[in-house]
Amino acid sequence: MKWVRRILLALLILVVAVVVVIVIFAGRIAEWAIERYDEEYTGRRIEVDRIGINVFKGTVAIDGLTVFEHARPDTFFHIPSTFANLELTHFLRGDYDITEIRLTKPRIIVDQDGNTFNFDDLIERFTAADTTGAPPDEEGPARYRLENLRIDSAMIHYREKSIGSELVFNPLTATCPLIAWDDPNHHYELQTGLATGGTMDLVFDLNLDSLDYYLTSALTDIQISPFVAYVRDAMDVSVLEGLLSMQLNLAGNFNRPSEVALSGQQGLREFRLADPEQDTLLGVSSLLVSVDSLNTASAIYDFGVFEMNGPFVKFELYPDGDNFTRLLRDTTNTTTASDSITSEIDYSNPFRLLVSYAQDIIEEYVMQNYSVDSVVVNNGTFVYNDYTLEDPFYFRLDSLHVSSGALNSQNSNLNFVAHSRVNKTGLMDAALSIDPHNLENMEVVYGIRDVRISSFTPYSNYYVAHPFQDGLIYYNSETKVLNRIIDSKNKLEIRRIDVGKKIGRKPVYNLPLRLAVAILRDVNGNINMEIPVSGDLNDPEYKLGKVIWGIIENLLVKAATSPYRLLAQAIDADENDLKAISFDYLSDSLTNRQRRNLNMLGRVLKLKPELRINLHYLPGATDELDLLAAFEAKKRYILRIDTLREEEPNAAQLKEIEALSINDSAFVNYLNRRLLFEGSLSPIEKCKRYVGRRRLANRMEAIINNRKKLISDYLLTEQQLPPEAFAFVDEPDRTSDGLPKFEVTFDVNE
């Protein structure tokens, strides 16, 4: 039996030798196995500097573990030091217990290209369905327990290739106390920061059975400039910067993603968004939003304070668009499969993902129960520049302050007040009241004062070809909208307005602006207009601004084309006294009525010296030349004047002349004897021939000129008007509908 003993002894020695070899060389064997079968089992090349395994202590230490990209020599992740403490005795009975796993200074590269990642091949390989047909495990699920998972000083380099985004999280520390097969509760803690500035602290709890989760986050001064690439995906901007801070508590369930409960506080400082020319479009010195309780499932939306300091908005209008829309990129997906477009979620841009998620929540839940402690906006600035005109228009609101009291959906009204400086000299005050149950029902009261009208000269030059040289605008409006029916009362006052002469360009509207302004101005040089507006906002053709401008335009046109009522009101007179100066036929002297007319015109020009009177002479409805011919012929008959010498009748003779009919037989015979003619001419024609047509024309011209002289002398001497204040205009193609008269119109010297 000695040979048997020898064989058993040899076997024992062999087993011991094998065990000793395994204990001593286990690490080397593992290194060899990993590097030999890495691509076969993982599809990736893996390199290891050293693996140390202590089977007595159950510890595994791996130094220099590197996993490369799929089919590429680039590093996917590298871990300088990995340590694990295994309960090997528990492994023998099927309990896979690891009491500690520690990764020190790992570095991982995450590449995303649209909806694909550089680790998709690993997920596909290790989550592939089992096609071997192996019978189910009758012993139940694998029993595992991982304790004290920790990642120290990690660096994650994230790159989104399709957008060009690049983020570096460094250093990153993450811990998880326990992951166990029989405990659905997971607790994770993470602390990291962006290489560009800021820190992040996250605590995440998850129940794998119910999929309930709870997240607590604390972000401090995260520089948002690395996210500019995501904004550039939709908008051509050069700068996106700001410091984001957030204290957030979020709870929900992954089975019901739209049901979330949220509380916390969010802040943003030194925010700036700039266009490709580095011109700031949007800016905020600081923004604070606090959320007391937001619960979509319970329809509770309780906000705390909304406070914004130093907001800045710059809007510029160009002939081809504006400074915002022209920066927007065409993000239309050209894929023809429209169904897939609408169903597929774009994970490449987190901003679009958040917008999509917010839209889902808005569509599913209605904010019917909300409250806000207060809304405050301090020191805001709004800049509007219009470059669509021939001259640029600049408008600026600054020192803007907006505030509200507590806002609540149960209140009868939500009230806001605002105050701002307008174009450096003016001021604006406004109050807004909104029905919380129907946000389209509102009441707006606002006033603007001390705004220089010269600021709007680019518009006046463009539309009516007149510059505003001086004047201050005062505008007050009270507007109510109920069930989309608007009722607006507006009062416009322009103090000390001065309109310049017409410039040499073709206007859009040919309005006599200077004349209208001159007529509309009161004794103090101010214009006052009341502009009532009402209408149905449901009418697609109804535009409030267009209606208001239409009312102002009509008022200006009426003032210029029919100014008599306004001017008569200004001097407390009858408007008919300003329309014309009538003369009796053949009269060439002023009556008291005519003097009253001229006195009224003088008062108008003294009140409004920029006006000029135009006196249009209109012959009477009856031909005054016929009357003159009859008068001269009858005068010679009554006075027994045989020659054509000038001789004026006395009062008695004048009555005889007026009483004599031109059809009197004795008078007709007198004309026939003088003309040596007994034909069938009318008595008037015989009078004209007897007196002489040229003589009559000269006499008629003298009468008209004398009337002009009477008027001119009276205005110059009695009313002391300058010669340029009035002018006579002949109207050879027009006649009066009654007596001969001088029709009065007004204009200004352009």
XYZ file of C-alpha atoms in Angstrom:
750
model
C 0.000 0.000 0.000
C 3.045 2.206 0.048
C 2.421 3.154 -3.566
C -1.084 4.259 -2.692
C 0.243 6.450 0.093
C 2.803 7.849 -2.282
C 0.122 8.617 -4.864
C -2.113 10.342 -2.273
C 0.852 12.297 -0.955
C 1.737 13.360 -4.499
C -1.868 14.444 -5.119
C -1.932 16.388 -1.870
C 1.311 18.096 -2.768
C -0.101 18.882 -6.215
C -3.307 20.363 -4.782
C -1.387 22.424 -2.273
C 0.929 23.573 -5.024
C -2.019 24.557 -7.201
C -3.636 26.453 -4.308
C -0.343 28.166 -3.542
C 0.056 29.052 -7.223
C -3.525 30.405 -7.352
C -3.049 32.456 -4.186
C 0.274 33.782 -5.362
C -0.542 34.243 -9.024
C -4.292 34.902 -8.975
C -3.752 38.531 -9.976
C -1.518 37.603 -12.854
C -4.032 35.016 -14.010
C -6.814 37.589 -13.861
C -4.697 40.057 -15.829
C -4.056 37.433 -18.458
C -7.696 36.386 -18.654
C -8.932 39.975 -18.970
C -6.507 40.880 -21.708
C -7.005 37.521 -23.462
C -10.815 37.466 -23.534
C -11.639 41.213 -23.296
C -12.868 41.780 -26.838
C -14.583 38.408 -27.022
C -16.802 39.161 -24.050
C -17.039 42.991 -24.047
C -16.271 44.005 -27.620
C -13.716 46.441 -26.178
C -9.977 46.265 -25.688
C -9.064 46.388 -21.992
C -5.674 46.967 -20.443
C -4.681 46.486 -16.798
C -1.404 47.546 -15.171
C -1.777 45.282 -12.139
C -4.383 43.195 -10.339
C -3.822 42.245 -6.741
C -6.082 39.561 -5.193
C -5.896 38.515 -1.549
C -8.075 35.421 -1.207
C -7.564 35.317 2.539
C -8.784 38.862 3.075
C -11.132 38.820 0.092
C -9.743 42.021 -1.346
C -9.167 42.905 -4.968
C -7.023 45.873 -6.044
C -6.777 46.896 -9.682
C -4.305 49.520 -10.828
C -4.436 51.241 -14.196
C -7.635 49.824 -15.629
C -8.275 51.222 -19.115
C -11.220 50.435 -21.367
C -10.959 51.650 -24.941
C -13.609 52.828 -27.366
C -15.329 50.279 -29.549
C -13.083 49.513 -32.534
C -11.009 52.625 -31.774
C -7.762 53.199 -29.858
C -9.236 56.124 -27.902
C -9.751 55.752 -24.175
C -13.352 55.303 -23.021
C -12.538 55.352 -19.323
C -9.468 54.969 -17.166
C -9.371 54.159 -13.437
C -5.980 54.582 -11.772
C -7.030 52.682 -8.665
C -9.905 50.292 -7.929
C -10.449 48.507 -4.640
C -13.069 45.931 -3.651
C -13.578 43.982 -0.408
C -15.412 40.704 -0.990
C -16.958 38.330 1.532
C -15.640 35.204 -0.231
C -17.117 32.814 2.291
C -20.548 34.194 1.478
C -19.881 33.618 -2.226
C -19.635 29.856 -1.517
C -23.250 29.746 -0.358
C -24.496 31.937 -3.214
C -24.527 35.293 -1.428
C -22.526 37.784 -3.442
C -21.574 40.240 -0.742
C -19.148 43.082 -1.354
C -18.536 45.271 1.668
C -16.685 48.009 -0.189
C -16.038 49.210 -3.709
C -13.868 52.273 -4.192
C -12.859 53.924 -7.467
C -10.170 56.578 -7.181
C -9.716 59.338 -9.771
C -11.578 57.643 -12.604
C -11.723 59.496 -15.896
C -14.506 58.792 -18.377
C -15.235 60.210 -21.802
C -18.941 60.320 -22.715
C -19.610 61.061 -26.363
C -23.122 61.747 -27.637
C -24.144 62.174 -31.231
C -27.829 62.903 -31.410
C -29.560 60.043 -29.622
C -26.569 57.684 -29.691
C -23.818 57.343 -27.079
C -20.377 55.807 -27.113
C -21.510 53.088 -24.649
C -24.569 51.918 -26.588
C -22.693 48.790 -27.720
C -22.070 47.764 -24.096
C -25.711 48.211 -23.173
C -26.799 46.214 -26.190
C -24.303 43.416 -25.460
C -25.095 42.968 -21.783
C -28.840 43.509 -21.994
C -29.419 41.245 -24.995
C -32.194 38.698 -24.561
C -31.183 35.182 -23.566
C -31.710 32.927 -26.587
C -30.131 29.746 -25.146
C -33.409 28.362 -23.892
C -31.911 27.649 -20.474
C -34.459 26.638 -17.824
C -35.403 29.280 -15.270
C -33.391 29.478 -12.098
C -35.292 27.394 -9.546
C -33.246 28.786 -6.678
C -34.723 32.301 -7.085
C -33.038 35.590 -7.880
C -29.358 36.167 -7.345
C -28.590 37.336 -3.827
C -26.221 40.267 -3.873
C -25.228 42.973 -1.458
C -22.981 45.875 -2.373
C -21.987 48.175 0.464
C -20.010 51.401 0.646
C -19.781 52.196 -3.044
C -17.617 55.271 -3.509
C -16.115 57.232 -6.367
C -13.391 59.709 -5.418
C -12.079 62.650 -7.466
C -13.585 61.508 -10.736
C -13.560 63.472 -13.958
C -16.319 63.128 -16.529
C -15.718 64.680 -19.926
C -19.017 64.979 -21.794
C -19.100 65.887 -25.474
C -22.188 66.322 -27.674
C -20.800 66.081 -31.181
C -23.876 67.108 -33.203
C -24.216 70.368 -31.272
C -20.598 70.951 -30.323
C -21.150 71.057 -26.579
C -18.401 70.099 -24.171
C -18.738 69.858 -20.372
C -16.163 68.792 -17.834
C -17.296 67.685 -14.360
C -14.324 67.754 -12.048
C -13.762 66.726 -9.318
C -16.693 64.382 -8.787
C -17.367 62.346 -5.682
C -20.262 59.891 -5.454
C -21.324 57.481 -2.739
C -23.957 54.819 -2.256
C -24.149 53.003 1.106
C -26.037 49.929 -0.068
C -27.363 48.132 -3.133
C -28.975 44.836 -2.143
C -31.215 42.306 -3.795
C -33.682 42.353 -0.931
C -33.704 46.127 -0.315
C -35.451 48.274 -2.976
C -34.315 51.537 -1.418
C -31.298 53.192 -2.957
C -29.536 56.289 -1.646
C -27.011 58.189 -3.715
C -24.969 61.288 -2.952
C -22.940 63.245 -5.479
C -20.698 66.303 -5.199
C -19.086 67.838 -8.253
C -18.479 71.050 -10.100
C -17.996 72.328 -13.604
C -14.500 73.100 -14.743
C -15.806 76.522 -15.802
C -17.014 77.303 -12.277
C -19.646 76.345 -9.730
C -20.447 73.389 -7.498
C -23.226 70.791 -7.414
C -24.461 68.691 -4.503
C -27.110 66.071 -5.234
C -28.883 63.563 -3.012
C -31.085 61.011 -4.781
C -33.321 58.378 -3.210
C -35.086 55.719 -5.281
C -37.383 52.816 -4.491
C -37.044 50.188 -7.209
C -40.328 48.504 -6.333
C -42.555 51.591 -6.502
C -40.216 53.752 -8.607
C -40.814 56.630 -6.217
C -37.906 59.059 -6.181
C -36.768 62.068 -4.184
C -34.070 64.468 -5.281
C -32.410 67.199 -3.288
C -30.053 69.449 -5.207
C -27.864 72.372 -4.307
C -26.225 74.234 -7.179
C -24.004 77.188 -6.379
C -22.843 79.706 -9.004
C -22.824 77.282 -11.919
C -21.425 79.148 -14.921
C -23.893 78.502 -17.752
C -21.536 79.547 -20.566
C -20.723 75.909 -21.492
C -24.399 75.485 -22.422
C -24.206 78.125 -25.158
C -23.915 75.366 -27.762
C -27.419 74.152 -26.915
C -28.796 77.655 -27.427
C -26.878 77.927 -30.700
C -28.717 74.828 -31.840
C -31.795 77.060 -32.128
C -30.381 80.590 -32.197
C -27.224 82.207 -33.571
C -25.710 83.811 -30.473
C -22.138 84.495 -29.441
C -22.441 84.768 -25.659
C -24.491 82.974 -23.042
C -23.234 83.535 -19.541
C -24.490 83.750 -16.004
C -24.205 82.170 -12.585
C -26.972 79.716 -11.727
C -27.782 78.727 -8.149
C -30.510 76.374 -7.055
C -31.855 74.794 -3.894
C -34.376 72.228 -5.090
C -36.462 69.443 -3.611
C -38.130 67.227 -6.196
C -40.322 64.167 -5.650
C -42.193 61.965 -8.088
C -42.614 58.558 -9.643
C -41.062 57.301 -12.852
C -44.299 55.538 -13.774
C -46.068 58.921 -13.695
C -43.446 61.354 -15.007
C -45.804 64.334 -15.254
C -46.808 64.129 -11.597
C -44.134 65.973 -9.665
C -43.868 67.774 -6.354
C -41.351 70.575 -6.182
C -40.119 73.162 -3.721
C -37.030 75.281 -3.432
C -35.378 78.400 -4.672
C -33.687 79.260 -7.953
C -31.388 82.159 -8.658
C -29.518 83.570 -11.631
C -26.886 86.315 -11.517
C -24.988 88.280 -14.153
C -26.951 86.731 -17.016
C -26.175 87.899 -20.534
C -27.201 86.760 -24.003
C -25.447 88.444 -26.948
C -25.744 88.275 -30.729
C -22.847 87.432 -33.079
C -21.678 91.064 -32.919
C -21.401 90.837 -29.107
C -24.391 93.165 -28.763
C -26.368 92.297 -25.630
C -29.932 91.154 -26.343
C -31.009 90.028 -22.877
C -29.500 90.576 -19.481
C -30.353 90.224 -15.805
C -28.328 91.362 -12.829
C -30.119 88.927 -10.546
C -33.207 86.750 -10.629
C -34.747 84.938 -7.687
C -37.689 82.547 -7.902
C -38.859 80.678 -4.846
C -41.313 77.780 -4.981
C -43.143 77.058 -1.741
C -45.042 74.084 -3.087
C -45.676 72.907 -6.604
C -47.659 69.701 -6.959
C -49.067 68.923 -10.380
C -51.106 65.927 -9.233
C -52.871 67.974 -6.549
C -53.034 71.088 -8.766
C -51.173 73.170 -6.182
C -48.929 75.920 -7.467
C -47.733 78.028 -4.543
C -44.835 80.302 -5.376
C -42.991 82.575 -3.011
C -41.121 85.594 -4.288
C -40.381 86.415 -7.910
C -37.714 89.112 -7.839
C -35.751 90.389 -10.807
C -33.110 93.106 -10.630
C -31.610 94.906 -13.585
C -33.403 93.129 -16.450
C -32.365 94.338 -19.896
C -34.107 93.722 -23.218
C -32.995 95.151 -26.548
C -35.328 94.837 -29.509
C -34.375 96.180 -32.911
C -36.512 96.298 -36.024
C -34.968 96.003 -39.488
C -36.452 96.011 -42.999
C -35.894 92.248 -43.150
C -37.011 91.337 -39.619
C -35.805 91.960 -36.090
C -32.733 91.192 -34.012
C -34.343 88.098 -32.451
C -36.129 86.302 -35.276
C -33.275 86.795 -37.718
C -31.013 84.888 -35.308
C -33.335 81.875 -35.150
C -32.107 78.795 -36.954
C -34.300 76.652 -39.167
C -34.791 73.572 -37.007
C -37.330 71.955 -39.309
C -36.686 68.226 -39.562
C -36.555 67.267 -43.219
C -37.413 63.611 -42.527
C -40.489 62.605 -44.465
C -41.732 60.194 -41.827
C -43.724 62.750 -39.950
C -45.091 60.243 -37.483
C -41.633 59.308 -36.327
C -40.728 62.963 -36.001
C -43.537 63.662 -33.580
C -43.060 60.481 -31.567
C -39.293 60.511 -31.241
C -37.834 62.482 -28.342
C -34.743 64.546 -29.013
C -32.281 63.747 -26.227
C -29.413 65.640 -27.818
C -30.465 69.033 -26.403
C -31.506 69.165 -22.743
C -33.168 72.546 -23.262
C -35.493 71.119 -25.906
C -36.085 68.117 -23.674
C -37.120 70.367 -20.777
C -39.428 72.363 -23.061
C -41.043 69.156 -24.292
C -41.468 67.927 -20.722
C -42.972 71.247 -19.625
C -45.400 71.176 -22.558
C -46.535 67.706 -21.539
C -47.233 68.926 -18.005
C -49.056 72.038 -19.230
C -51.225 69.985 -21.569
C -52.128 67.519 -18.803
C -52.649 69.902 -15.907
C -54.351 73.275 -15.637
C -53.068 75.849 -13.143
C -56.368 76.593 -11.420
C -55.018 76.879 -7.883
C -51.975 79.107 -7.653
C -50.522 81.784 -5.457
C -47.515 84.097 -5.574
C -46.355 86.034 -2.547
C -45.059 88.940 -4.613
C -43.623 89.940 -7.978
C -40.921 92.611 -8.032
C -38.899 93.953 -10.947
C -36.305 96.600 -10.138
C -34.265 98.884 -12.381
C -35.355 97.302 -15.647
C -34.382 98.608 -19.071
C -36.111 98.112 -22.400
C -34.479 99.444 -25.565
C -36.350 99.646 -28.857
C -34.597 100.754 -32.041
C -36.389 100.989 -35.375
C -34.181 100.985 -38.467
C -37.002 100.511 -40.982
C -37.373 104.262 -41.465
C -35.148 106.650 -43.360
C -33.957 108.017 -40.009
C -33.379 105.634 -37.070
C -35.813 105.795 -34.163
C -34.537 105.217 -30.632
C -36.793 104.545 -27.669
C -35.782 103.609 -24.142
C -37.552 102.677 -20.938
C -35.271 102.580 -17.928
C -35.502 102.670 -14.148
C -38.441 100.316 -14.665
C -40.085 99.103 -11.492
C -42.932 96.560 -11.447
C -44.507 95.177 -8.293
C -47.543 93.337 -7.062
C -49.073 92.326 -3.808
C -49.963 88.727 -3.106
C -51.371 87.030 -6.211
C -53.876 84.250 -5.727
C -56.218 82.411 -8.056
C -58.962 82.896 -5.461
C -58.622 86.677 -5.538
C -61.097 88.758 -7.468
C -58.225 90.542 -9.239
C -54.479 90.262 -9.723
C -53.003 93.733 -9.389
C -49.703 95.124 -10.670
C -48.224 98.612 -10.660
C -45.334 99.890 -12.758
C -43.202 103.006 -12.964
C -40.532 103.879 -15.488
C -38.512 106.672 -17.022
C -39.190 107.228 -20.732
C -36.488 108.438 -23.119
C -34.513 110.075 -20.309
C -36.985 112.954 -19.750
C -40.428 111.371 -19.460
C -42.139 109.263 -16.837
C -44.670 106.444 -17.038
C -47.010 105.139 -14.360
C -49.265 102.162 -14.931
C -51.642 99.899 -13.057
C -52.873 96.547 -14.326
C -55.709 94.495 -12.906
C -56.366 91.002 -14.279
C -59.210 88.599 -13.638
C -57.493 85.408 -12.364
C -60.350 83.269 -13.639
C -60.088 84.670 -17.155
C -56.768 86.291 -17.921
C -58.214 87.995 -21.010
C -60.400 90.171 -18.792
C -58.366 93.106 -17.542
C -58.258 96.769 -16.754
C -55.232 98.907 -17.597
C -54.709 102.471 -16.440
C -51.516 104.242 -17.410
C -50.140 107.683 -17.955
C -47.103 109.076 -19.733
C -45.803 112.591 -19.124
C -42.946 114.892 -20.096
C -41.921 112.811 -23.120
C -40.307 114.944 -25.797
C -42.258 114.643 -29.025
C -39.063 115.372 -30.968
C -38.054 111.792 -30.147
C -40.694 110.662 -32.639
C -39.413 112.856 -35.482
C -38.161 109.824 -37.489
C -41.773 108.626 -37.689
C -43.210 112.066 -38.498
C -40.569 112.575 -41.183
C -41.337 109.204 -42.718
C -45.132 109.280 -42.603
C -46.024 112.977 -43.023
C -42.694 114.629 -44.010
C -42.729 117.068 -41.084
C -40.280 117.060 -38.172
C -41.382 117.563 -34.586
C -39.128 120.304 -33.271
C -40.432 120.759 -29.763
C -43.213 119.732 -27.426
C -43.967 117.421 -24.513
C -46.386 114.484 -24.640
C -48.874 113.740 -21.879
C -50.991 110.648 -22.476
C -53.533 109.007 -20.185
C -55.477 105.861 -20.933
C -58.138 103.832 -19.181
C -58.842 100.551 -20.926
C -61.183 97.740 -19.981
C -61.428 94.383 -21.717
C -64.351 92.147 -20.815
C -65.139 89.030 -22.837
C -62.796 90.414 -25.514
C -64.862 93.596 -25.877
C -62.603 96.600 -25.418
C -63.625 99.992 -24.113
C -60.780 102.488 -23.991
C -60.771 106.161 -23.050
C -57.627 108.008 -24.062
C -56.550 111.585 -23.537
C -53.621 113.042 -25.435
C -52.077 116.382 -24.577
C -49.090 117.813 -26.395
C -47.724 120.917 -24.743
C -45.914 123.678 -26.619
C -45.835 121.643 -29.791
C -43.785 122.981 -32.672
C -43.837 121.323 -36.084
C -41.138 122.098 -38.610
C -41.617 122.925 -42.272
C -42.169 120.153 -44.774
C -39.008 118.327 -45.763
C -38.109 117.300 -49.263
C -39.317 113.730 -49.342
C -42.510 111.979 -50.364
C -44.575 111.114 -47.283
C -46.663 107.999 -46.775
C -49.656 110.146 -45.804
C -50.196 113.560 -47.335
C -51.517 115.216 -44.173
C -51.404 119.018 -43.654
C -49.787 118.462 -40.280
C -48.525 121.958 -39.567
C -51.888 123.459 -40.431
C -53.759 120.926 -38.305
C -51.421 121.482 -35.364
C -51.714 125.237 -35.674
C -55.503 124.994 -35.613
C -55.653 122.434 -32.806
C -53.361 124.363 -30.472
C -55.077 126.292 -27.718
C -54.170 129.702 -26.338
C -51.278 128.169 -24.400
C -49.884 126.418 -27.469
C -51.118 122.988 -26.357
C -53.123 120.310 -28.143
C -55.743 118.330 -26.271
C -57.454 115.309 -27.776
C -59.931 112.842 -26.366
C -59.787 109.510 -28.163
C -62.546 107.051 -27.217
C -62.028 103.550 -28.612
C -64.256 100.490 -28.501
C -64.446 97.270 -30.454
C -64.493 93.495 -30.564
C -61.098 91.863 -30.244
C -62.539 88.692 -31.764
C -62.670 90.530 -35.063
C -59.441 89.573 -36.878
C -59.511 92.924 -38.693
C -59.628 94.907 -35.454
C -56.290 96.359 -34.401
C -56.292 98.736 -31.427
C -53.255 100.736 -32.514
C -54.648 101.092 -36.021
C -57.976 102.335 -34.661
C -56.333 104.946 -32.419
C -54.128 106.207 -35.231
C -57.176 106.324 -37.536
C -59.003 108.543 -35.046
C -56.010 110.870 -34.723
C -55.576 110.976 -38.490
C -59.240 111.858 -39.024
C -59.022 114.574 -36.405
C -55.958 116.089 -38.078
C -57.588 115.985 -41.506
C -60.809 117.566 -40.235
C -58.856 120.234 -38.425
C -56.997 121.129 -41.602
C -59.890 120.878 -44.070
C -62.668 122.273 -41.889
C -61.030 124.374 -39.183
C -63.786 126.930 -38.575
C -65.489 125.269 -35.616
C -62.208 124.714 -33.752
C -61.001 128.251 -34.433
C -64.374 129.740 -33.456
C -64.266 127.828 -30.193
C -60.789 129.169 -29.533
C -61.992 132.788 -29.752
C -65.571 132.212 -28.566
C -67.162 133.217 -31.851
C -69.611 131.968 -34.455
C -67.836 129.775 -36.971
C -69.831 131.370 -39.820
C -68.072 134.651 -39.092
C -64.801 133.012 -40.117
C -65.909 131.350 -43.334
C -66.358 134.313 -45.684
C -66.610 138.101 -46.144
C -69.607 138.858 -48.374
C -70.253 142.070 -50.296
C -73.520 143.340 -51.659
C -73.611 143.596 -55.430
C -71.720 146.643 -56.682
C -70.766 147.545 -53.120
C -67.186 148.696 -52.545
C -67.332 149.840 -48.930
C -67.141 148.011 -45.610
C -70.222 147.430 -43.523
C -70.357 146.699 -39.795
C -70.958 143.029 -40.570
C -67.838 142.853 -42.686
C -65.823 144.663 -40.032
C -66.985 142.051 -37.509
C -65.786 139.298 -39.824
C -62.395 140.945 -40.183
C -62.124 141.509 -36.442
C -62.681 137.787 -35.852
C -60.034 136.880 -38.400
C -57.632 139.267 -36.739
C -58.241 137.648 -33.375
C -57.519 134.227 -34.888
C -54.204 135.327 -36.347
C -53.158 137.043 -33.145
C -53.938 133.857 -31.257
C -52.246 131.644 -33.858
C -49.639 133.805 -35.607
C -48.285 130.834 -37.573
C -51.512 130.697 -39.577
C -52.054 132.580 -42.810
C -55.430 133.672 -44.192
C -56.223 133.046 -47.843
C -59.056 135.217 -49.214
C -60.501 133.556 -52.325
C -62.621 135.993 -54.350
C -65.770 134.345 -55.737
C -68.128 136.315 -58.039
C -71.784 136.289 -57.067
C -74.360 133.884 -58.409
C -75.798 136.760 -60.484
C -73.426 138.221 -63.046
C -72.312 141.433 -61.381
C -71.204 142.811 -64.764
C -74.832 142.735 -65.928
C -75.897 144.606 -62.807
C -73.141 147.162 -63.333
C -74.150 147.675 -66.987
C -77.802 148.224 -66.019
C -76.840 150.589 -63.199
C -74.574 152.718 -65.400
C -77.146 152.923 -68.217
C -79.998 153.850 -65.862
C -77.758 156.403 -64.143
C -77.182 158.189 -67.451
C -80.866 158.056 -68.212
C -81.876 159.527 -64.852
C -79.093 162.127 -64.764
C -79.606 163.035 -68.457
C -75.939 162.544 -69.124
C -75.312 162.657 -72.808
C -71.614 161.968 -72.536
C -69.791 159.235 -70.678
C -68.413 161.595 -68.089
C -68.288 160.310 -64.498
C -70.972 161.783 -62.262
C -72.338 160.235 -59.085
C -76.059 160.455 -58.255
C -77.383 161.897 -55.044
C -79.570 159.919 -52.665
C -82.826 160.817 -54.343
C -81.459 160.068 -57.771
C -80.040 156.782 -56.522
C -83.483 155.706 -55.383
C -84.846 156.555 -58.808
C -82.145 154.484 -60.457
C -82.842 151.492 -58.226
C -86.607 151.815 -58.770
C -86.321 152.019 -62.565
C -86.904 148.742 -64.397
C -84.683 147.929 -67.328
C -87.803 146.892 -69.167
C -89.361 150.358 -68.802
C -90.516 151.393 -72.307
C -89.221 154.916 -72.002
C -85.836 153.574 -70.825
C -85.732 151.029 -73.647
C -86.560 153.756 -76.201
C -83.770 155.822 -74.655
C -81.312 152.992 -75.254
C -82.542 152.455 -78.806
C -82.046 156.140 -79.641
C -78.557 156.088 -78.168
C -77.608 152.900 -79.985
C -79.454 153.793 -83.194
C -80.704 150.223 -83.042
C -84.170 148.733 -82.726
C -83.399 145.056 -83.060
C -84.300 142.168 -80.735
C -81.386 142.549 -78.274
C -82.158 142.104 -74.605
C -82.229 145.215 -72.431
C -79.066 144.017 -70.569
C -77.200 143.549 -73.821
C -78.305 147.054 -74.928
C -77.024 148.404 -71.587
C -73.646 146.743 -72.125
C -73.344 148.124 -75.610
C -74.405 151.578 -74.487
C -71.958 151.764 -71.592
C -69.206 149.889 -73.392
C -67.814 146.486 -72.537
C -64.258 147.635 -71.928
C -65.444 150.438 -69.692
C -67.594 147.977 -67.745
C -64.694 145.526 -67.340
C -62.428 148.281 -66.038
C -65.116 149.496 -63.697
C -65.768 145.962 -62.403
C -62.062 145.374 -61.849
C -61.851 148.645 -59.936
C -64.740 147.589 -57.697
C -63.085 144.230 -56.889
C -59.672 145.847 -56.295
C -61.260 148.401 -54.044
C -62.887 145.623 -52.019
C -59.469 143.989 -51.629
C -57.956 147.279 -50.606
C -60.657 147.878 -48.034
C -60.002 144.465 -46.496
C -56.236 144.823 -46.695
C -56.209 148.280 -45.146
C -58.469 147.181 -42.347
C -56.346 144.144 -41.484
C -53.125 146.128 -41.670
C -54.256 149.218 -39.781
C -57.120 148.207 -37.562
C -55.913 144.692 -36.747
C -52.212 145.500 -37.189
C -51.468 142.242 -38.985
C -48.250 141.872 -40.980
C -48.627 141.824 -44.783
C -47.594 138.175 -44.971
C -50.450 137.160 -42.667
C -52.994 137.140 -45.485
C -53.194 136.822 -49.240
C -55.839 137.247 -51.949
C -56.506 134.370 -54.324
C -58.514 134.745 -57.528
C -60.842 131.881 -58.437
C -61.852 132.504 -62.096
C -63.565 129.130 -62.426
C -65.649 129.358 -59.267
C -68.666 131.400 -58.284
C -70.442 132.052 -55.042
C -73.802 130.473 -54.353
C -75.061 133.920 -53.364
C -73.478 137.331 -53.043
C -69.934 137.947 -54.199
C -67.592 137.120 -51.367
C -64.066 136.427 -50.204
C -64.029 132.823 -49.019
C -61.621 132.291 -46.113
C -59.191 129.378 -45.862
C -56.191 128.882 -43.619
C -52.739 127.510 -44.198
C -49.241 127.839 -42.840
C -46.128 129.039 -44.539
C -44.204 125.959 -45.638
